[in-house]
mmCIF file of N, CA and C in Angstrom:
data_model
loop_
_atom_site.group_PDB
_atom_site.id
_atom_site.type_symbol
_atom_site.label_atom_id
_atom_site.label_comp_id
_atom_site.label_asym_id
_atom_site.label_seq_id
_atom_site.Cartn_x
_atom_site.Cartn_y
_atom_site.Cartn_z
ATOM 1 N N UNK A 1398 0.842 -1.182 0.000
ATOM 2 C CA UNK A 1398 0.000 0.000 0.000
ATOM 3 C C UNK A 1398 0.884 1.241 0.000
ATOM 4 N N UNK A 1399 0.660 2.117 -0.939
ATOM 5 C CA UNK A 1399 1.432 3.346 -1.060
ATOM 6 C C UNK A 1399 0.743 4.446 -0.260
ATOM 7 N N UNK A 1400 1.418 4.997 0.739
ATOM 8 C CA UNK A 1400 0.818 6.047 1.560
ATOM 9 C C UNK A 1400 1.147 7.443 1.047
ATOM 10 N N UNK A 1401 1.982 7.537 0.028
ATOM 11 C CA UNK A 1401 2.333 8.831 -0.547
ATOM 12 C C UNK A 1401 1.164 9.352 -1.378
ATOM 13 N N UNK A 1402 0.765 10.590 -1.141
ATOM 14 C CA UNK A 1402 -0.320 11.194 -1.909
ATOM 15 C C UNK A 1402 0.241 11.908 -3.120
ATOM 16 N N UNK A 1403 -0.247 11.565 -4.281
ATOM 17 C CA UNK A 1403 0.106 12.297 -5.488
ATOM 18 C C UNK A 1403 -0.666 13.595 -5.510
ATOM 19 N N UNK A 1404 -0.163 14.550 -6.264
ATOM 20 C CA UNK A 1404 -0.834 15.840 -6.383
ATOM 21 C C UNK A 1404 -2.271 15.655 -6.851
ATOM 22 N N UNK A 1405 -2.526 14.707 -7.725
ATOM 23 C CA UNK A 1405 -3.874 14.457 -8.248
ATOM 24 C C UNK A 1405 -4.806 13.902 -7.175
ATOM 25 N N UNK A 1406 -4.255 13.282 -6.115
ATOM 26 C CA UNK A 1406 -5.082 12.716 -5.052
ATOM 27 C C UNK A 1406 -5.534 13.758 -4.039
ATOM 28 N N UNK A 1407 -4.932 14.925 -4.038
ATOM 29 C CA UNK A 1407 -5.276 15.974 -3.091
ATOM 30 C C UNK A 1407 -6.614 16.593 -3.482
ATOM 31 N N UNK A 1408 -7.568 16.652 -2.557
ATOM 32 C CA UNK A 1408 -8.857 17.256 -2.907
ATOM 33 C C UNK A 1408 -8.694 18.742 -3.241
ATOM 34 N N UNK A 1409 -9.454 19.179 -4.212
ATOM 35 C CA UNK A 1409 -9.397 20.582 -4.623
ATOM 36 C C UNK A 1409 -10.463 21.436 -3.952
ATOM 37 N N UNK A 1410 -11.374 20.811 -3.205
ATOM 38 C CA UNK A 1410 -12.502 21.520 -2.615
ATOM 39 C C UNK A 1410 -12.790 21.009 -1.216
ATOM 40 N N UNK A 1411 -13.448 21.862 -0.425
ATOM 41 C CA UNK A 1411 -14.004 21.465 0.867
ATOM 42 C C UNK A 1411 -15.514 21.451 0.743
ATOM 43 N N UNK A 1412 -16.157 20.505 1.415
ATOM 44 C CA UNK A 1412 -17.619 20.462 1.425
ATOM 45 C C UNK A 1412 -18.147 21.712 2.106
ATOM 46 N N UNK A 1413 -19.271 22.220 1.590
ATOM 47 C CA UNK A 1413 -19.857 23.425 2.169
ATOM 48 C C UNK A 1413 -21.376 23.390 2.039
ATOM 49 N N UNK A 1414 -22.026 24.093 2.945
ATOM 50 C CA UNK A 1414 -23.471 24.321 2.905
ATOM 51 C C UNK A 1414 -23.664 25.818 3.064
ATOM 52 N N UNK A 1415 -24.532 26.392 2.230
ATOM 53 C CA UNK A 1415 -24.801 27.831 2.327
ATOM 54 C C UNK A 1415 -26.260 28.058 2.666
ATOM 55 N N UNK A 1416 -26.505 28.793 3.748
ATOM 56 C CA UNK A 1416 -27.851 29.241 4.109
ATOM 57 C C UNK A 1416 -28.177 30.462 3.273
ATOM 58 N N UNK A 1417 -29.372 30.492 2.686
ATOM 59 C CA UNK A 1417 -29.750 31.594 1.804
ATOM 60 C C UNK A 1417 -31.159 32.088 2.137
ATOM 61 N N UNK A 1418 -31.427 33.345 1.804
ATOM 62 C CA UNK A 1418 -32.769 33.897 1.899
ATOM 63 C C UNK A 1418 -33.521 33.567 0.618
ATOM 64 N N UNK A 1419 -34.793 33.224 0.779
ATOM 65 C CA UNK A 1419 -35.661 33.001 -0.366
ATOM 66 C C UNK A 1419 -36.906 33.866 -0.188
ATOM 67 N N UNK A 1420 -37.907 33.677 -1.021
ATOM 68 C CA UNK A 1420 -39.091 34.530 -0.996
ATOM 69 C C UNK A 1420 -39.842 34.487 0.337
ATOM 70 N N UNK A 1421 -40.571 35.555 0.574
ATOM 71 C CA UNK A 1421 -41.458 35.692 1.731
ATOM 72 C C UNK A 1421 -40.762 35.530 3.079
ATOM 73 N N UNK A 1422 -39.514 35.999 3.181
ATOM 74 C CA UNK A 1422 -38.800 35.963 4.450
ATOM 75 C C UNK A 1422 -38.364 34.590 4.907
ATOM 76 N N UNK A 1423 -38.336 33.644 4.010
ATOM 77 C CA UNK A 1423 -37.956 32.273 4.361
ATOM 78 C C UNK A 1423 -36.464 32.048 4.134
ATOM 79 N N UNK A 1424 -35.986 30.949 4.668
ATOM 80 C CA UNK A 1424 -34.587 30.552 4.570
ATOM 81 C C UNK A 1424 -34.522 29.156 3.965
ATOM 82 N N UNK A 1425 -33.519 28.913 3.161
ATOM 83 C CA UNK A 1425 -33.270 27.588 2.596
ATOM 84 C C UNK A 1425 -31.764 27.359 2.618
ATOM 85 N N UNK A 1426 -31.334 26.222 2.104
ATOM 86 C CA UNK A 1426 -29.904 25.952 2.033
ATOM 87 C C UNK A 1426 -29.576 25.277 0.719
ATOM 88 N N UNK A 1427 -28.315 25.373 0.350
ATOM 89 C CA UNK A 1427 -27.812 24.668 -0.817
ATOM 90 C C UNK A 1427 -26.494 24.021 -0.444
ATOM 91 N N UNK A 1428 -26.250 22.841 -1.000
ATOM 92 C CA UNK A 1428 -25.009 22.133 -0.738
ATOM 93 C C UNK A 1428 -24.037 22.383 -1.878
ATOM 94 N N UNK A 1429 -22.765 22.301 -1.566
ATOM 95 C CA UNK A 1429 -21.760 22.526 -2.582
ATOM 96 C C UNK A 1429 -20.371 22.404 -2.008
ATOM 97 N N UNK A 1430 -19.508 23.299 -2.471
ATOM 98 C CA UNK A 1430 -18.111 23.231 -2.076
ATOM 99 C C UNK A 1430 -17.453 24.601 -2.248
ATOM 100 N N UNK A 1431 -16.293 24.733 -1.611
ATOM 101 C CA UNK A 1431 -15.455 25.919 -1.818
ATOM 102 C C UNK A 1431 -14.065 25.419 -2.197
ATOM 103 N N UNK A 1432 -13.370 26.149 -3.057
ATOM 104 C CA UNK A 1432 -12.033 25.710 -3.465
ATOM 105 C C UNK A 1432 -11.020 25.868 -2.332
ATOM 106 N N UNK A 1433 -10.113 24.906 -2.238
ATOM 107 C CA UNK A 1433 -9.033 25.047 -1.257
ATOM 108 C C UNK A 1433 -8.017 26.039 -1.795
ATOM 109 N N UNK A 1434 -7.221 26.566 -0.911
ATOM 110 C CA UNK A 1434 -6.173 27.541 -1.236
ATOM 111 C C UNK A 1434 -6.713 28.849 -1.806
ATOM 112 N N UNK A 1435 -8.013 29.061 -1.684
ATOM 113 C CA UNK A 1435 -8.616 30.309 -2.146
ATOM 114 C C UNK A 1435 -8.466 31.357 -1.046
ATOM 115 N N UNK A 1436 -7.893 32.477 -1.356
ATOM 116 C CA UNK A 1436 -7.775 33.565 -0.386
ATOM 117 C C UNK A 1436 -9.118 34.285 -0.307
ATOM 118 N N UNK A 1437 -9.606 34.461 0.910
ATOM 119 C CA UNK A 1437 -10.894 35.110 1.144
ATOM 120 C C UNK A 1437 -10.643 36.300 2.063
ATOM 121 N N UNK A 1438 -11.035 37.475 1.618
ATOM 122 C CA UNK A 1438 -10.775 38.684 2.386
ATOM 123 C C UNK A 1438 -11.716 38.798 3.582
ATOM 124 N N UNK A 1439 -11.123 38.789 4.759
ATOM 125 C CA UNK A 1439 -11.857 39.040 5.996
ATOM 126 C C UNK A 1439 -11.039 40.022 6.827
ATOM 127 N N UNK A 1440 -11.714 40.776 7.656
ATOM 128 C CA UNK A 1440 -11.026 41.742 8.507
ATOM 129 C C UNK A 1440 -10.699 41.184 9.888
ATOM 130 N N UNK A 1441 -11.467 40.180 10.313
ATOM 131 C CA UNK A 1441 -11.261 39.616 11.636
ATOM 132 C C UNK A 1441 -11.965 38.267 11.711
ATOM 133 N N UNK A 1442 -11.715 37.532 12.764
ATOM 134 C CA UNK A 1442 -12.459 36.315 13.065
ATOM 135 C C UNK A 1442 -12.590 36.222 14.572
ATOM 136 N N UNK A 1443 -13.516 35.391 15.020
ATOM 137 C CA UNK A 1443 -13.643 35.173 16.453
ATOM 138 C C UNK A 1443 -14.139 33.762 16.710
ATOM 139 N N UNK A 1444 -13.832 33.269 17.895
ATOM 140 C CA UNK A 1444 -14.223 31.921 18.303
ATOM 141 C C UNK A 1444 -15.422 32.007 19.229
ATOM 142 N N UNK A 1445 -16.191 30.914 19.240
ATOM 143 C CA UNK A 1445 -17.349 30.873 20.135
ATOM 144 C C UNK A 1445 -17.644 29.439 20.535
ATOM 145 N N UNK A 1446 -18.117 29.283 21.774
ATOM 146 C CA UNK A 1446 -18.563 27.979 22.268
ATOM 147 C C UNK A 1446 -19.975 28.057 22.833
ATOM 148 N N UNK A 1447 -20.520 29.249 22.908
ATOM 149 C CA UNK A 1447 -21.859 29.475 23.461
ATOM 150 C C UNK A 1447 -22.909 28.727 22.648
ATOM 151 N N UNK A 1448 -23.836 28.062 23.305
ATOM 152 C CA UNK A 1448 -24.919 27.376 22.603
ATOM 153 C C UNK A 1448 -26.292 27.915 23.012
ATOM 154 N N UNK A 1449 -26.326 29.162 23.463
ATOM 155 C CA UNK A 1449 -27.579 29.743 23.957
ATOM 156 C C UNK A 1449 -28.631 29.911 22.856
ATOM 157 N N UNK A 1450 -28.237 29.975 21.593
ATOM 158 C CA UNK A 1450 -29.222 30.108 20.504
ATOM 159 C C UNK A 1450 -29.741 28.759 20.000
ATOM 160 N N UNK A 1451 -29.305 27.677 20.635
ATOM 161 C CA UNK A 1451 -29.792 26.361 20.230
ATOM 162 C C UNK A 1451 -31.322 26.333 20.337
ATOM 163 N N UNK A 1452 -31.971 25.769 19.326
ATOM 164 C CA UNK A 1452 -33.431 25.653 19.239
ATOM 165 C C UNK A 1452 -34.133 27.006 19.089
ATOM 166 N N UNK A 1453 -33.403 28.056 18.802
ATOM 167 C CA UNK A 1453 -33.982 29.390 18.637
ATOM 168 C C UNK A 1453 -33.852 29.812 17.179
ATOM 169 N N UNK A 1454 -34.996 30.040 16.515
ATOM 170 C CA UNK A 1454 -34.938 30.431 15.105
ATOM 171 C C UNK A 1454 -34.425 31.859 14.995
ATOM 172 N N UNK A 1455 -33.456 32.063 14.079
ATOM 173 C CA UNK A 1455 -32.831 33.381 13.937
ATOM 174 C C UNK A 1455 -32.120 33.464 12.589
ATOM 175 N N UNK A 1456 -32.027 34.656 12.020
ATOM 176 C CA UNK A 1456 -31.195 34.836 10.830
ATOM 177 C C UNK A 1456 -29.739 35.050 11.262
ATOM 178 N N UNK A 1457 -28.837 34.887 10.312
ATOM 179 C CA UNK A 1457 -27.430 35.191 10.598
ATOM 180 C C UNK A 1457 -27.287 36.700 10.821
ATOM 181 N N UNK A 1458 -26.471 37.123 11.766
ATOM 182 C CA UNK A 1458 -26.311 38.558 12.020
ATOM 183 C C UNK A 1458 -25.526 39.285 10.920
ATOM 184 N N UNK A 1459 -24.819 38.511 10.089
ATOM 185 C CA UNK A 1459 -24.016 39.047 8.987
ATOM 186 C C UNK A 1459 -23.660 37.860 8.098
ATOM 187 N N UNK A 1460 -23.231 38.121 6.872
ATOM 188 C CA UNK A 1460 -22.700 37.034 6.035
ATOM 189 C C UNK A 1460 -21.389 36.581 6.646
ATOM 190 N N UNK A 1461 -21.228 35.267 6.810
ATOM 191 C CA UNK A 1461 -20.025 34.788 7.466
ATOM 192 C C UNK A 1461 -19.783 33.312 7.202
ATOM 193 N N UNK A 1462 -18.524 32.955 7.204
ATOM 194 C CA UNK A 1462 -18.128 31.554 7.226
ATOM 195 C C UNK A 1462 -18.213 31.098 8.674
ATOM 196 N N UNK A 1463 -18.697 29.881 8.886
ATOM 197 C CA UNK A 1463 -18.715 29.289 10.220
ATOM 198 C C UNK A 1463 -17.949 27.974 10.114
ATOM 199 N N UNK A 1464 -16.830 27.907 10.799
ATOM 200 C CA UNK A 1464 -15.943 26.756 10.739
ATOM 201 C C UNK A 1464 -16.100 25.962 12.033
ATOM 202 N N UNK A 1465 -16.688 24.791 11.951
ATOM 203 C CA UNK A 1465 -16.883 23.952 13.131
ATOM 204 C C UNK A 1465 -15.587 23.226 13.457
ATOM 205 N N UNK A 1466 -15.110 23.422 14.672
ATOM 206 C CA UNK A 1466 -13.914 22.746 15.158
ATOM 207 C C UNK A 1466 -14.270 21.478 15.922
ATOM 208 N N UNK A 1467 -15.377 21.539 16.656
ATOM 209 C CA UNK A 1467 -15.801 20.404 17.473
ATOM 210 C C UNK A 1467 -17.314 20.451 17.596
ATOM 211 N N UNK A 1468 -17.952 19.304 17.426
ATOM 212 C CA UNK A 1468 -19.397 19.210 17.557
ATOM 213 C C UNK A 1468 -20.041 18.739 16.271
ATOM 214 N N UNK A 1469 -21.257 18.274 16.415
ATOM 215 C CA UNK A 1469 -22.069 17.840 15.279
ATOM 216 C C UNK A 1469 -23.445 18.442 15.491
ATOM 217 N N UNK A 1470 -23.979 19.106 14.457
ATOM 218 C CA UNK A 1470 -25.230 19.844 14.595
ATOM 219 C C UNK A 1470 -26.197 19.529 13.476
ATOM 220 N N UNK A 1471 -27.468 19.616 13.809
ATOM 221 C CA UNK A 1471 -28.517 19.538 12.804
ATOM 222 C C UNK A 1471 -29.110 20.930 12.661
ATOM 223 N N UNK A 1472 -29.013 21.497 11.459
ATOM 224 C CA UNK A 1472 -29.613 22.784 11.137
ATOM 225 C C UNK A 1472 -30.942 22.540 10.456
ATOM 226 N N UNK A 1473 -31.943 23.347 10.788
ATOM 227 C CA UNK A 1473 -33.255 23.269 10.160
ATOM 228 C C UNK A 1473 -33.601 24.647 9.617
ATOM 229 N N UNK A 1474 -34.099 24.679 8.375
ATOM 230 C CA UNK A 1474 -34.477 25.937 7.742
ATOM 231 C C UNK A 1474 -35.989 26.084 7.759
ATOM 232 N N UNK A 1475 -36.478 27.224 7.287
ATOM 233 C CA UNK A 1475 -37.891 27.603 7.392
ATOM 234 C C UNK A 1475 -38.878 26.564 6.866
ATOM 235 N N UNK A 1476 -38.524 25.852 5.799
ATOM 236 C CA UNK A 1476 -39.464 24.887 5.233
ATOM 237 C C UNK A 1476 -39.427 23.537 5.940
ATOM 238 N N UNK A 1477 -38.613 23.417 6.984
ATOM 239 C CA UNK A 1477 -38.555 22.190 7.772
ATOM 240 C C UNK A 1477 -37.471 21.212 7.347
ATOM 241 N N UNK A 1478 -36.807 21.462 6.228
ATOM 242 C CA UNK A 1478 -35.724 20.560 5.828
ATOM 243 C C UNK A 1478 -34.493 20.839 6.678
ATOM 244 N N UNK A 1479 -33.605 19.853 6.736
ATOM 245 C CA UNK A 1479 -32.432 20.014 7.590
ATOM 246 C C UNK A 1479 -31.201 19.396 6.951
ATOM 247 N N UNK A 1480 -30.070 19.704 7.557
ATOM 248 C CA UNK A 1480 -28.780 19.176 7.133
ATOM 249 C C UNK A 1480 -27.872 19.101 8.350
ATOM 250 N N UNK A 1481 -26.792 18.344 8.213
ATOM 251 C CA UNK A 1481 -25.841 18.146 9.304
ATOM 252 C C UNK A 1481 -24.560 18.925 9.024
ATOM 253 N N UNK A 1482 -24.058 19.587 10.046
ATOM 254 C CA UNK A 1482 -22.750 20.258 10.007
ATOM 255 C C UNK A 1482 -21.868 19.595 11.053
ATOM 256 N N UNK A 1483 -20.637 19.316 10.648
ATOM 257 C CA UNK A 1483 -19.636 18.763 11.553
ATOM 258 C C UNK A 1483 -18.269 19.198 11.041
ATOM 259 N N UNK A 1484 -17.206 18.974 11.805
ATOM 260 C CA UNK A 1484 -15.892 19.371 11.313
ATOM 261 C C UNK A 1484 -15.643 18.800 9.915
ATOM 262 N N UNK A 1485 -15.103 19.641 9.041
ATOM 263 C CA UNK A 1485 -14.860 19.229 7.665
ATOM 264 C C UNK A 1485 -15.899 19.749 6.692
ATOM 265 N N UNK A 1486 -17.000 20.291 7.204
ATOM 266 C CA UNK A 1486 -18.039 20.888 6.359
ATOM 267 C C UNK A 1486 -18.134 22.361 6.741
ATOM 268 N N UNK A 1487 -17.924 23.229 5.774
ATOM 269 C CA UNK A 1487 -17.950 24.669 6.009
ATOM 270 C C UNK A 1487 -19.388 25.169 5.884
ATOM 271 N N UNK A 1488 -19.837 25.969 6.826
ATOM 272 C CA UNK A 1488 -21.143 26.613 6.747
ATOM 273 C C UNK A 1488 -20.938 28.057 6.319
ATOM 274 N N UNK A 1489 -21.677 28.470 5.299
ATOM 275 C CA UNK A 1489 -21.685 29.873 4.909
ATOM 276 C C UNK A 1489 -23.066 30.406 5.275
ATOM 277 N N UNK A 1490 -23.122 31.234 6.287
ATOM 278 C CA UNK A 1490 -24.382 31.791 6.762
ATOM 279 C C UNK A 1490 -24.655 33.080 5.994
ATOM 280 N N UNK A 1491 -25.617 33.019 5.074
ATOM 281 C CA UNK A 1491 -25.971 34.189 4.261
ATOM 282 C C UNK A 1491 -27.461 34.494 4.353
ATOM 283 N N UNK A 1492 -28.131 33.914 5.315
ATOM 284 C CA UNK A 1492 -29.563 34.167 5.539
ATOM 285 C C UNK A 1492 -29.713 35.303 6.550
ATOM 286 N N UNK A 1493 -29.425 36.499 6.101
ATOM 287 C CA UNK A 1493 -29.300 37.644 7.010
ATOM 288 C C UNK A 1493 -30.600 38.404 7.256
ATOM 289 N N UNK A 1494 -31.704 37.914 6.708
ATOM 290 C CA UNK A 1494 -32.996 38.565 6.962
ATOM 291 C C UNK A 1494 -34.072 37.490 7.047
ATOM 292 N N UNK A 1495 -35.238 37.899 7.469
ATOM 293 C CA UNK A 1495 -36.358 36.961 7.546
ATOM 294 C C UNK A 1495 -36.262 36.026 8.740
ATOM 295 N N UNK A 1496 -36.939 34.883 8.621
ATOM 296 C CA UNK A 1496 -37.027 33.936 9.734
ATOM 297 C C UNK A 1496 -35.691 33.312 10.113
ATOM 298 N N UNK A 1497 -34.900 32.976 9.124
ATOM 299 C CA UNK A 1497 -33.610 32.367 9.418
ATOM 300 C C UNK A 1497 -33.692 30.869 9.629
ATOM 301 N N UNK A 1498 -32.873 30.384 10.519
ATOM 302 C CA UNK A 1498 -32.679 28.954 10.737
ATOM 303 C C UNK A 1498 -32.630 28.663 12.233
ATOM 304 N N UNK A 1499 -32.617 27.401 12.554
ATOM 305 C CA UNK A 1499 -32.379 26.969 13.917
ATOM 306 C C UNK A 1499 -31.424 25.789 13.868
ATOM 307 N N UNK A 1500 -30.840 25.460 14.995
ATOM 308 C CA UNK A 1500 -29.912 24.339 15.055
ATOM 309 C C UNK A 1500 -29.985 23.666 16.408
ATOM 310 N N UNK A 1501 -29.511 22.422 16.429
ATOM 311 C CA UNK A 1501 -29.419 21.689 17.690
ATOM 312 C C UNK A 1501 -28.174 20.814 17.656
ATOM 313 N N UNK A 1502 -27.548 20.649 18.815
ATOM 314 C CA UNK A 1502 -26.362 19.810 18.893
ATOM 315 C C UNK A 1502 -26.782 18.346 18.877
ATOM 316 N N UNK A 1503 -25.937 17.537 18.268
ATOM 317 C CA UNK A 1503 -26.103 16.090 18.234
ATOM 318 C C UNK A 1503 -24.860 15.467 18.870
ATOM 319 N N UNK A 1504 -24.974 14.290 19.393
ATOM 320 C CA UNK A 1504 -23.801 13.587 19.947
ATOM 321 C C UNK A 1504 -23.048 14.432 20.960
ATOM 322 N N UNK A 1505 -23.737 14.942 21.938
ATOM 323 C CA UNK A 1505 -23.097 15.772 22.962
ATOM 324 C C UNK A 1505 -23.792 17.107 23.068
ATOM 325 N N UNK A 1506 -23.161 18.008 23.796
ATOM 326 C CA UNK A 1506 -23.775 19.298 24.058
ATOM 327 C C UNK A 1506 -22.754 20.416 23.905
ATOM 328 N N UNK A 1507 -21.963 20.353 22.798
ATOM 329 C CA UNK A 1507 -20.963 21.387 22.598
ATOM 330 C C UNK A 1507 -20.799 21.695 21.117
ATOM 331 N N UNK A 1508 -20.409 22.940 20.860
ATOM 332 C CA UNK A 1508 -20.122 23.382 19.509
ATOM 333 C C UNK A 1508 -19.015 24.423 19.583
ATOM 334 N N UNK A 1509 -17.823 24.053 19.183
ATOM 335 C CA UNK A 1509 -16.690 24.975 19.108
ATOM 336 C C UNK A 1509 -16.561 25.396 17.654
ATOM 337 N N UNK A 1510 -16.495 26.714 17.416
ATOM 338 C CA UNK A 1510 -16.477 27.189 16.046
ATOM 339 C C UNK A 1510 -15.757 28.523 15.918
ATOM 340 N N UNK A 1511 -15.350 28.796 14.691
ATOM 341 C CA UNK A 1511 -14.768 30.077 14.327
ATOM 342 C C UNK A 1511 -15.715 30.767 13.365
ATOM 343 N N UNK A 1512 -15.887 32.070 13.540
ATOM 344 C CA UNK A 1512 -16.664 32.888 12.614
ATOM 345 C C UNK A 1512 -15.708 33.781 11.839
ATOM 346 N N UNK A 1513 -15.876 33.809 10.525
ATOM 347 C CA UNK A 1513 -15.103 34.692 9.658
ATOM 348 C C UNK A 1513 -16.099 35.564 8.905
ATOM 349 N N UNK A 1514 -16.407 36.747 9.430
ATOM 350 C CA UNK A 1514 -17.375 37.636 8.789
ATOM 351 C C UNK A 1514 -16.894 38.091 7.409
ATOM 352 N N UNK A 1515 -17.850 38.203 6.480
ATOM 353 C CA UNK A 1515 -17.584 38.652 5.117
ATOM 354 C C UNK A 1515 -18.237 40.000 4.889
ATOM 355 N N UNK A 1516 -17.515 40.911 4.284
ATOM 356 C CA UNK A 1516 -18.112 42.184 3.884
ATOM 357 C C UNK A 1516 -19.150 41.918 2.795
ATOM 358 N N UNK A 1517 -20.103 42.831 2.639
ATOM 359 C CA UNK A 1517 -21.179 42.639 1.673
ATOM 360 C C UNK A 1517 -20.688 42.434 0.242
ATOM 361 N N UNK A 1518 -19.609 43.089 -0.126
ATOM 362 C CA UNK A 1518 -19.141 43.014 -1.508
ATOM 363 C C UNK A 1518 -18.067 41.952 -1.735
ATOM 364 N N UNK A 1519 -17.775 41.111 -0.731
ATOM 365 C CA UNK A 1519 -16.744 40.084 -0.856
ATOM 366 C C UNK A 1519 -17.363 38.783 -1.353
ATOM 367 N N UNK A 1520 -16.731 38.189 -2.344
ATOM 368 C CA UNK A 1520 -17.159 36.903 -2.904
ATOM 369 C C UNK A 1520 -17.018 35.816 -1.846
ATOM 370 N N UNK A 1521 -18.000 34.883 -1.782
ATOM 371 C CA UNK A 1521 -17.884 33.781 -0.823
ATOM 372 C C UNK A 1521 -17.315 32.512 -1.460
ATOM 373 N N UNK A 1522 -17.155 32.478 -2.781
ATOM 374 C CA UNK A 1522 -16.530 31.384 -3.522
ATOM 375 C C UNK A 1522 -17.271 30.058 -3.418
ATOM 376 N N UNK A 1523 -18.524 30.094 -3.022
ATOM 377 C CA UNK A 1523 -19.336 28.879 -2.941
ATOM 378 C C UNK A 1523 -19.692 28.403 -4.343
ATOM 379 N N UNK A 1524 -19.576 27.099 -4.577
ATOM 380 C CA UNK A 1524 -19.957 26.469 -5.832
ATOM 381 C C UNK A 1524 -21.045 25.455 -5.508
ATOM 382 N N UNK A 1525 -22.256 25.692 -5.979
ATOM 383 C CA UNK A 1525 -23.386 24.793 -5.697
ATOM 384 C C UNK A 1525 -23.220 23.474 -6.449
ATOM 385 N N UNK A 1526 -23.704 22.405 -5.831
ATOM 386 C CA UNK A 1526 -23.706 21.089 -6.491
ATOM 387 C C UNK A 1526 -24.694 21.065 -7.640
#
């Protein structure tokens, strides 16, 4: 068994889910990916472990990348559909108005994450499936 990775074996993308606003103040999501090694302009980032918004429907306070370091979560959007976020899947929160989304922790009661806020005019580099 060869453990050496060839350049062709290196993934070119990270899995991603983007929360989006749709008609009538509703929220939905789309699955896709973001390219690796892509430089994304941000002015700051911050870490959070607080789970006080769990089970509370809310829109994102700003467009932002959410990088899960620890924890597994189920996100639910306005129409009742849901998806799972865990380390290795990037969340792009772009549902900045309307009802928004809710989430709950799975497999424990913790969520360690980094937020990387995006300015309104900055590309998020999301590629939908």
